[in-house]
Amino acid sequence: MLDTLERAGRPWRVAFDSNSLAGVLAALRAGLGVAALLPTNLEPAMACHDADALPVLPDVELGLARHPRSEGDPLIDAVETALRRTI
């Protein structure tokens, strides 16, 4: 996201940093800035309503690795299914 802002010539600064989705969402609710999130993590008021306000972000590649012994584990299968539906 930061590289995309740089390439677009958009000035930016870090106003808040968190490894927690809850923390990032709280900062967004407080109006501290912008974040790149999956659509499922956005609240309606957080959507960018101006398509030209920010540069388009590149696609991101995600990977999922499972241990062979986890095959058939209902909890791990459910997590994998949820992740696949999200992306």
PDB file of N, CA and C in Angstrom:
ATOM      1  N   MET A   1       0.822  -1.170   0.000  1.00  0.00           N
ATOM      2  CA  MET A   1       0.000   0.000   0.000  1.00  0.00           C
ATOM      3  C   MET A   1       0.879   1.251   0.000  1.00  0.00           C
ATOM      4  N   LEU A   2       1.911   1.268   0.824  1.00  0.00           N
ATOM      5  CA  LEU A   2       2.776   2.439   0.904  1.00  0.00           C
ATOM      6  C   LEU A   2       3.548   2.650  -0.391  1.00  0.00           C
ATOM      7  N   ASP A   3       4.000   1.562  -1.022  1.00  0.00           N
ATOM      8  CA  ASP A   3       4.681   1.682  -2.316  1.00  0.00           C
ATOM      9  C   ASP A   3       3.744   2.277  -3.365  1.00  0.00           C
ATOM     10  N   THR A   4       2.494   1.878  -3.341  1.00  0.00           N
ATOM     11  CA  THR A   4       1.512   2.393  -4.292  1.00  0.00           C
ATOM     12  C   THR A   4       1.296   3.888  -4.083  1.00  0.00           C
ATOM     13  N   LEU A   5       1.229   4.322  -2.842  1.00  0.00           N
ATOM     14  CA  LEU A   5       1.090   5.757  -2.561  1.00  0.00           C
ATOM     15  C   LEU A   5       2.321   6.522  -3.043  1.00  0.00           C
ATOM     16  N   GLU A   6       3.497   5.959  -2.806  1.00  0.00           N
ATOM     17  CA  GLU A   6       4.740   6.595  -3.254  1.00  0.00           C
ATOM     18  C   GLU A   6       4.753   6.757  -4.777  1.00  0.00           C
ATOM     19  N   ARG A   7       4.447   5.659  -5.483  1.00  0.00           N
ATOM     20  CA  ARG A   7       4.456   5.708  -6.950  1.00  0.00           C
ATOM     21  C   ARG A   7       3.438   6.706  -7.487  1.00  0.00           C
ATOM     22  N   ALA A   8       2.334   6.895  -6.771  1.00  0.00           N
ATOM     23  CA  ALA A   8       1.305   7.839  -7.207  1.00  0.00           C
ATOM     24  C   ALA A   8       1.644   9.276  -6.815  1.00  0.00           C
ATOM     25  N   GLY A   9       2.758   9.454  -6.091  1.00  0.00           N
ATOM     26  CA  GLY A   9       3.152  10.800  -5.673  1.00  0.00           C
ATOM     27  C   GLY A   9       2.273  11.368  -4.571  1.00  0.00           C
ATOM     28  N   ARG A  10       1.612  10.485  -3.830  1.00  0.00           N
ATOM     29  CA  ARG A  10       0.738  10.925  -2.738  1.00  0.00           C
ATOM     30  C   ARG A  10       1.540  11.011  -1.446  1.00  0.00           C
ATOM     31  N   PRO A  11       1.547  12.174  -0.813  1.00  0.00           N
ATOM     32  CA  PRO A  11       2.244  12.259   0.480  1.00  0.00           C
ATOM     33  C   PRO A  11       1.486  11.443   1.533  1.00  0.00           C
ATOM     34  N   TRP A  12       2.232  10.857   2.465  1.00  0.00           N
ATOM     35  CA  TRP A  12       1.612  10.071   3.524  1.00  0.00           C
ATOM     36  C   TRP A  12       2.518  10.073   4.746  1.00  0.00           C
ATOM     37  N   ARG A  13       1.964   9.693   5.869  1.00  0.00           N
ATOM     38  CA  ARG A  13       2.738   9.482   7.096  1.00  0.00           C
ATOM     39  C   ARG A  13       1.999   8.457   7.937  1.00  0.00           C
ATOM     40  N   VAL A  14       2.712   7.750   8.749  1.00  0.00           N
ATOM     41  CA  VAL A  14       2.099   6.760   9.627  1.00  0.00           C
ATOM     42  C   VAL A  14       1.523   7.502  10.836  1.00  0.00           C
ATOM     43  N   ALA A  15       0.212   7.397  11.018  1.00  0.00           N
ATOM     44  CA  ALA A  15      -0.456   8.029  12.152  1.00  0.00           C
ATOM     45  C   ALA A  15      -0.751   7.013  13.250  1.00  0.00           C
ATOM     46  N   PHE A  16      -0.818   5.744  12.875  1.00  0.00           N
ATOM     47  CA  PHE A  16      -1.147   4.684  13.814  1.00  0.00           C
ATOM     48  C   PHE A  16      -0.668   3.372  13.219  1.00  0.00           C
ATOM     49  N   ASP A  17      -0.190   2.471  14.047  1.00  0.00           N
ATOM     50  CA  ASP A  17       0.291   1.174  13.586  1.00  0.00           C
ATOM     51  C   ASP A  17      -0.194   0.119  14.564  1.00  0.00           C
ATOM     52  N   SER A  18      -0.778  -0.953  14.046  1.00  0.00           N
ATOM     53  CA  SER A  18      -1.263  -2.023  14.913  1.00  0.00           C
ATOM     54  C   SER A  18      -1.247  -3.344  14.163  1.00  0.00           C
ATOM     55  N   ASN A  19      -0.928  -4.416  14.856  1.00  0.00           N
ATOM     56  CA  ASN A  19      -1.024  -5.754  14.289  1.00  0.00           C
ATOM     57  C   ASN A  19      -2.406  -6.344  14.500  1.00  0.00           C
ATOM     58  N   SER A  20      -3.269  -5.595  15.149  1.00  0.00           N
ATOM     59  CA  SER A  20      -4.599  -6.076  15.498  1.00  0.00           C
ATOM     60  C   SER A  20      -5.648  -5.465  14.571  1.00  0.00           C
ATOM     61  N   LEU A  21      -6.482  -6.293  13.979  1.00  0.00           N
ATOM     62  CA  LEU A  21      -7.568  -5.784  13.148  1.00  0.00           C
ATOM     63  C   LEU A  21      -8.483  -4.879  13.967  1.00  0.00           C
ATOM     64  N   ALA A  22      -8.755  -5.261  15.206  1.00  0.00           N
ATOM     65  CA  ALA A  22      -9.608  -4.432  16.069  1.00  0.00           C
ATOM     66  C   ALA A  22      -8.988  -3.053  16.273  1.00  0.00           C
ATOM     67  N   GLY A  23      -7.670  -2.996  16.425  1.00  0.00           N
ATOM     68  CA  GLY A  23      -6.995  -1.713  16.597  1.00  0.00           C
ATOM     69  C   GLY A  23      -7.067  -0.863  15.336  1.00  0.00           C
ATOM     70  N   VAL A  24      -6.870  -1.483  14.182  1.00  0.00           N
ATOM     71  CA  VAL A  24      -6.944  -0.750  12.913  1.00  0.00           C
ATOM     72  C   VAL A  24      -8.360  -0.229  12.695  1.00  0.00           C
ATOM     73  N   LEU A  25      -9.355  -1.065  12.951  1.00  0.00           N
ATOM     74  CA  LEU A  25     -10.743  -0.625  12.790  1.00  0.00           C
ATOM     75  C   LEU A  25     -11.071   0.533  13.730  1.00  0.00           C
ATOM     76  N   ALA A  26     -10.568   0.486  14.956  1.00  0.00           N
ATOM     77  CA  ALA A  26     -10.809   1.588  15.905  1.00  0.00           C
ATOM     78  C   ALA A  26     -10.172   2.876  15.391  1.00  0.00           C
ATOM     79  N   ALA A  27      -8.968   2.780  14.835  1.00  0.00           N
ATOM     80  CA  ALA A  27      -8.302   3.967  14.293  1.00  0.00           C
ATOM     81  C   ALA A  27      -9.078   4.528  13.101  1.00  0.00           C
ATOM     82  N   LEU A  28      -9.590   3.654  12.241  1.00  0.00           N
ATOM     83  CA  LEU A  28     -10.384   4.106  11.104  1.00  0.00           C
ATOM     84  C   LEU A  28     -11.668   4.783  11.567  1.00  0.00           C
ATOM     85  N   ARG A  29     -12.327   4.191  12.564  1.00  0.00           N
ATOM     86  CA  ARG A  29     -13.550   4.810  13.106  1.00  0.00           C
ATOM     87  C   ARG A  29     -13.266   6.197  13.663  1.00  0.00           C
ATOM     88  N   ALA A  30     -12.070   6.376  14.221  1.00  0.00           N
ATOM     89  CA  ALA A  30     -11.689   7.671  14.798  1.00  0.00           C
ATOM     90  C   ALA A  30     -11.234   8.664  13.737  1.00  0.00           C
ATOM     91  N   GLY A  31     -11.165   8.213  12.486  1.00  0.00           N
ATOM     92  CA  GLY A  31     -10.772   9.105  11.401  1.00  0.00           C
ATOM     93  C   GLY A  31      -9.288   9.368  11.309  1.00  0.00           C
ATOM     94  N   LEU A  32      -8.463   8.442  11.795  1.00  0.00           N
ATOM     95  CA  LEU A  32      -7.015   8.653  11.800  1.00  0.00           C
ATOM     96  C   LEU A  32      -6.354   8.425  10.451  1.00  0.00           C
ATOM     97  N   GLY A  33      -7.060   7.859   9.487  1.00  0.00           N
ATOM     98  CA  GLY A  33      -6.427   7.653   8.199  1.00  0.00           C
ATOM     99  C   GLY A  33      -7.135   6.628   7.355  1.00  0.00           C
ATOM    100  N   VAL A  34      -6.358   5.935   6.539  1.00  0.00           N
ATOM    101  CA  VAL A  34      -6.882   4.921   5.632  1.00  0.00           C
ATOM    102  C   VAL A  34      -6.144   3.613   5.865  1.00  0.00           C
ATOM    103  N   ALA A  35      -6.732   2.521   5.413  1.00  0.00           N
ATOM    104  CA  ALA A  35      -6.110   1.206   5.541  1.00  0.00           C
ATOM    105  C   ALA A  35      -6.549   0.348   4.370  1.00  0.00           C
ATOM    106  N   ALA A  36      -5.726  -0.604   4.010  1.00  0.00           N
ATOM    107  CA  ALA A  36      -6.075  -1.576   2.975  1.00  0.00           C
ATOM    108  C   ALA A  36      -6.595  -2.820   3.684  1.00  0.00           C
ATOM    109  N   LEU A  37      -7.879  -3.070   3.549  1.00  0.00           N
ATOM    110  CA  LEU A  37      -8.517  -4.201   4.215  1.00  0.00           C
ATOM    111  C   LEU A  37      -9.312  -5.022   3.217  1.00  0.00           C
ATOM    112  N   LEU A  38      -9.564  -6.267   3.566  1.00  0.00           N
ATOM    113  CA  LEU A  38     -10.468  -7.072   2.766  1.00  0.00           C
ATOM    114  C   LEU A  38     -11.876  -6.494   2.878  1.00  0.00           C
ATOM    115  N   PRO A  39     -12.667  -6.583   1.839  1.00  0.00           N
ATOM    116  CA  PRO A  39     -14.031  -6.041   1.899  1.00  0.00           C
ATOM    117  C   PRO A  39     -14.852  -6.579   3.070  1.00  0.00           C
ATOM    118  N   THR A  40     -14.600  -7.827   3.464  1.00  0.00           N
ATOM    119  CA  THR A  40     -15.361  -8.404   4.575  1.00  0.00           C
ATOM    120  C   THR A  40     -15.029  -7.743   5.910  1.00  0.00           C
ATOM    121  N   ASN A  41     -13.915  -7.021   5.989  1.00  0.00           N
ATOM    122  CA  ASN A  41     -13.526  -6.347   7.225  1.00  0.00           C
ATOM    123  C   ASN A  41     -14.020  -4.909   7.296  1.00  0.00           C
ATOM    124  N   LEU A  42     -14.564  -4.411   6.206  1.00  0.00           N
ATOM    125  CA  LEU A  42     -15.007  -3.018   6.179  1.00  0.00           C
ATOM    126  C   LEU A  42     -16.402  -2.859   6.758  1.00  0.00           C
ATOM    127  N   GLU A  43     -16.579  -1.776   7.462  1.00  0.00           N
ATOM    128  CA  GLU A  43     -17.914  -1.376   7.893  1.00  0.00           C
ATOM    129  C   GLU A  43     -18.438  -0.416   6.831  1.00  0.00           C
ATOM    130  N   PRO A  44     -19.760  -0.310   6.642  1.00  0.00           N
ATOM    131  CA  PRO A  44     -20.295   0.530   5.570  1.00  0.00           C
ATOM    132  C   PRO A  44     -19.750   1.958   5.554  1.00  0.00           C
ATOM    133  N   ALA A  45     -19.564   2.566   6.702  1.00  0.00           N
ATOM    134  CA  ALA A  45     -19.086   3.951   6.752  1.00  0.00           C
ATOM    135  C   ALA A  45     -17.613   4.074   6.365  1.00  0.00           C
ATOM    136  N   MET A  46     -16.900   2.952   6.282  1.00  0.00           N
ATOM    137  CA  MET A  46     -15.470   2.984   5.991  1.00  0.00           C
ATOM    138  C   MET A  46     -15.163   2.886   4.507  1.00  0.00           C
ATOM    139  N   ALA A  47     -16.129   2.578   3.685  1.00  0.00           N
ATOM    140  CA  ALA A  47     -15.873   2.411   2.256  1.00  0.00           C
ATOM    141  C   ALA A  47     -15.448   3.731   1.638  1.00  0.00           C
ATOM    142  N   CYS A  48     -14.540   3.644   0.691  1.00  0.00           N
ATOM    143  CA  CYS A  48     -14.084   4.822  -0.041  1.00  0.00           C
ATOM    144  C   CYS A  48     -15.132   5.147  -1.096  1.00  0.00           C
ATOM    145  N   HIS A  49     -15.771   6.308  -0.964  1.00  0.00           N
ATOM    146  CA  HIS A  49     -16.858   6.659  -1.871  1.00  0.00           C
ATOM    147  C   HIS A  49     -16.380   7.430  -3.093  1.00  0.00           C
ATOM    148  N   ASP A  50     -15.120   7.832  -3.112  1.00  0.00           N
ATOM    149  CA  ASP A  50     -14.553   8.556  -4.247  1.00  0.00           C
ATOM    150  C   ASP A  50     -13.506   7.654  -4.899  1.00  0.00           C
ATOM    151  N   ALA A  51     -13.854   7.078  -6.039  1.00  0.00           N
ATOM    152  CA  ALA A  51     -12.967   6.116  -6.699  1.00  0.00           C
ATOM    153  C   ALA A  51     -11.616   6.723  -7.067  1.00  0.00           C
ATOM    154  N   ASP A  52     -11.539   8.039  -7.217  1.00  0.00           N
ATOM    155  CA  ASP A  52     -10.285   8.692  -7.598  1.00  0.00           C
ATOM    156  C   ASP A  52      -9.499   9.213  -6.393  1.00  0.00           C
ATOM    157  N   ALA A  53     -10.008   8.999  -5.186  1.00  0.00           N
ATOM    158  CA  ALA A  53      -9.357   9.538  -3.992  1.00  0.00           C
ATOM    159  C   ALA A  53      -8.008   8.889  -3.716  1.00  0.00           C
ATOM    160  N   LEU A  54      -7.891   7.615  -4.006  1.00  0.00           N
ATOM    161  CA  LEU A  54      -6.659   6.877  -3.737  1.00  0.00           C
ATOM    162  C   LEU A  54      -6.282   6.029  -4.948  1.00  0.00           C
ATOM    163  N   PRO A  55      -4.998   5.740  -5.126  1.00  0.00           N
ATOM    164  CA  PRO A  55      -4.607   4.878  -6.244  1.00  0.00           C
ATOM    165  C   PRO A  55      -5.106   3.448  -6.035  1.00  0.00           C
ATOM    166  N   VAL A  56      -5.294   2.748  -7.139  1.00  0.00           N
ATOM    167  CA  VAL A  56      -5.734   1.356  -7.083  1.00  0.00           C
ATOM    168  C   VAL A  56      -4.583   0.496  -6.581  1.00  0.00           C
ATOM    169  N   LEU A  57      -4.872  -0.362  -5.626  1.00  0.00           N
ATOM    170  CA  LEU A  57      -3.844  -1.246  -5.073  1.00  0.00           C
ATOM    171  C   LEU A  57      -3.635  -2.455  -5.977  1.00  0.00           C
ATOM    172  N   PRO A  58      -2.413  -2.977  -6.009  1.00  0.00           N
ATOM    173  CA  PRO A  58      -2.166  -4.185  -6.799  1.00  0.00           C
ATOM    174  C   PRO A  58      -2.788  -5.402  -6.126  1.00  0.00           C
ATOM    175  N   ASP A  59      -2.976  -6.456  -6.900  1.00  0.00           N
ATOM    176  CA  ASP A  59      -3.451  -7.714  -6.338  1.00  0.00           C
ATOM    177  C   ASP A  59      -2.408  -8.254  -5.366  1.00  0.00           C
ATOM    178  N   VAL A  60      -2.858  -9.025  -4.408  1.00  0.00           N
ATOM    179  CA  VAL A  60      -1.987  -9.632  -3.410  1.00  0.00           C
ATOM    180  C   VAL A  60      -2.131 -11.144  -3.516  1.00  0.00           C
ATOM    181  N   GLU A  61      -1.012 -11.837  -3.481  1.00  0.00           N
ATOM    182  CA  GLU A  61      -1.047 -13.287  -3.531  1.00  0.00           C
ATOM    183  C   GLU A  61      -1.050 -13.842  -2.115  1.00  0.00           C
ATOM    184  N   LEU A  62      -1.989 -14.723  -1.844  1.00  0.00           N
ATOM    185  CA  LEU A  62      -2.076 -15.373  -0.543  1.00  0.00           C
ATOM    186  C   LEU A  62      -1.841 -16.862  -0.719  1.00  0.00           C
ATOM    187  N   GLY A  63      -1.268 -17.474   0.291  1.00  0.00           N
ATOM    188  CA  GLY A  63      -1.042 -18.907   0.250  1.00  0.00           C
ATOM    189  C   GLY A  63      -1.580 -19.559   1.520  1.00  0.00           C
ATOM    190  N   LEU A  64      -1.977 -20.796   1.389  1.00  0.00           N
ATOM    191  CA  LEU A  64      -2.479 -21.545   2.529  1.00  0.00           C
ATOM    192  C   LEU A  64      -1.753 -22.888   2.545  1.00  0.00           C
ATOM    193  N   ALA A  65      -1.091 -23.178   3.632  1.00  0.00           N
ATOM    194  CA  ALA A  65      -0.364 -24.447   3.761  1.00  0.00           C
ATOM    195  C   ALA A  65      -0.942 -25.230   4.933  1.00  0.00           C
ATOM    196  N   ARG A  66      -1.208 -26.489   4.698  1.00  0.00           N
ATOM    197  CA  ARG A  66      -1.737 -27.355   5.745  1.00  0.00           C
ATOM    198  C   ARG A  66      -0.819 -28.552   5.923  1.00  0.00           C
ATOM    199  N   HIS A  67      -0.674 -28.958   7.137  1.00  0.00           N
ATOM    200  CA  HIS A  67       0.079 -30.172   7.422  1.00  0.00           C
ATOM    201  C   HIS A  67      -0.753 -31.357   6.936  1.00  0.00           C
ATOM    202  N   PRO A  68      -0.115 -32.337   6.317  1.00  0.00           N
ATOM    203  CA  PRO A  68      -0.870 -33.496   5.806  1.00  0.00           C
ATOM    204  C   PRO A  68      -1.725 -34.192   6.869  1.00  0.00           C
ATOM    205  N   ARG A  69      -1.275 -34.182   8.110  1.00  0.00           N
ATOM    206  CA  ARG A  69      -2.047 -34.848   9.171  1.00  0.00           C
ATOM    207  C   ARG A  69      -3.293 -34.066   9.561  1.00  0.00           C
ATOM    208  N   SER A  70      -3.446 -32.829   9.039  1.00  0.00           N
ATOM    209  CA  SER A  70      -4.635 -32.045   9.396  1.00  0.00           C
ATOM    210  C   SER A  70      -5.827 -32.357   8.492  1.00  0.00           C
ATOM    211  N   GLU A  71      -5.612 -33.156   7.447  1.00  0.00           N
ATOM    212  CA  GLU A  71      -6.711 -33.533   6.555  1.00  0.00           C
ATOM    213  C   GLU A  71      -7.818 -34.211   7.353  1.00  0.00           C
ATOM    214  N   GLY A  72      -9.038 -33.764   7.135  1.00  0.00           N
ATOM    215  CA  GLY A  72     -10.180 -34.364   7.813  1.00  0.00           C
ATOM    216  C   GLY A  72     -10.460 -33.792   9.184  1.00  0.00           C
ATOM    217  N   ASP A  73      -9.613 -32.886   9.682  1.00  0.00           N
ATOM    218  CA  ASP A  73      -9.869 -32.253  10.981  1.00  0.00           C
ATOM    219  C   ASP A  73     -10.983 -31.228  10.771  1.00  0.00           C
ATOM    220  N   PRO A  74     -12.158 -31.398  11.413  1.00  0.00           N
ATOM    221  CA  PRO A  74     -13.292 -30.516  11.134  1.00  0.00           C
ATOM    222  C   PRO A  74     -13.026 -29.047  11.444  1.00  0.00           C
ATOM    223  N   LEU A  75     -12.274 -28.750  12.485  1.00  0.00           N
ATOM    224  CA  LEU A  75     -11.995 -27.361  12.828  1.00  0.00           C
ATOM    225  C   LEU A  75     -11.084 -26.718  11.783  1.00  0.00           C
ATOM    226  N   ILE A  76     -10.030 -27.415  11.407  1.00  0.00           N
ATOM    227  CA  ILE A  76      -9.100 -26.876  10.409  1.00  0.00           C
ATOM    228  C   ILE A  76      -9.796 -26.782   9.048  1.00  0.00           C
ATOM    229  N   ASP A  77     -10.629 -27.771   8.718  1.00  0.00           N
ATOM    230  CA  ASP A  77     -11.389 -27.706   7.469  1.00  0.00           C
ATOM    231  C   ASP A  77     -12.302 -26.475   7.459  1.00  0.00           C
ATOM    232  N   ALA A  78     -12.923 -26.180   8.598  1.00  0.00           N
ATOM    233  CA  ALA A  78     -13.818 -25.016   8.686  1.00  0.00           C
ATOM    234  C   ALA A  78     -13.041 -23.712   8.518  1.00  0.00           C
ATOM    235  N   VAL A  79     -11.854 -23.628   9.111  1.00  0.00           N
ATOM    236  CA  VAL A  79     -11.023 -22.426   8.959  1.00  0.00           C
ATOM    237  C   VAL A  79     -10.614 -22.267   7.503  1.00  0.00           C
ATOM    238  N   GLU A  80     -10.194 -23.354   6.859  1.00  0.00           N
ATOM    239  CA  GLU A  80      -9.818 -23.284   5.451  1.00  0.00           C
ATOM    240  C   GLU A  80     -11.006 -22.838   4.588  1.00  0.00           C
ATOM    241  N   THR A  81     -12.168 -23.381   4.835  1.00  0.00           N
ATOM    242  CA  THR A  81     -13.366 -23.007   4.076  1.00  0.00           C
ATOM    243  C   THR A  81     -13.671 -21.523   4.258  1.00  0.00           C
ATOM    244  N   ALA A  82     -13.580 -21.041   5.481  1.00  0.00           N
ATOM    245  CA  ALA A  82     -13.845 -19.620   5.753  1.00  0.00           C
ATOM    246  C   ALA A  82     -12.843 -18.732   5.043  1.00  0.00           C
ATOM    247  N   LEU A  83     -11.575 -19.115   5.068  1.00  0.00           N
ATOM    248  CA  LEU A  83     -10.552 -18.331   4.376  1.00  0.00           C
ATOM    249  C   LEU A  83     -10.781 -18.305   2.874  1.00  0.00           C
ATOM    250  N   ARG A  84     -11.121 -19.448   2.306  1.00  0.00           N
ATOM    251  CA  ARG A  84     -11.354 -19.505   0.864  1.00  0.00           C
ATOM    252  C   ARG A  84     -12.566 -18.669   0.461  1.00  0.00           C
ATOM    253  N   ARG A  85     -13.588 -18.598   1.303  1.00  0.00           N
ATOM    254  CA  ARG A  85     -14.769 -17.774   1.000  1.00  0.00           C
ATOM    255  C   ARG A  85     -14.449 -16.288   1.084  1.00  0.00           C
ATOM    256  N   THR A  86     -13.496 -15.940   1.939  1.00  0.00           N
ATOM    257  CA  THR A  86     -13.142 -14.543   2.147  1.00  0.00           C
ATOM    258  C   THR A  86     -12.375 -13.977   0.962  1.00  0.00           C
ATOM    259  N   ILE A  87     -11.556 -14.794   0.340  1.00  0.00           N
ATOM    260  CA  ILE A  87     -10.709 -14.283  -0.733  1.00  0.00           C
ATOM    261  C   ILE A  87     -11.199 -14.622  -2.095  1.00  0.00           C
TER     262      ILE A  87
END
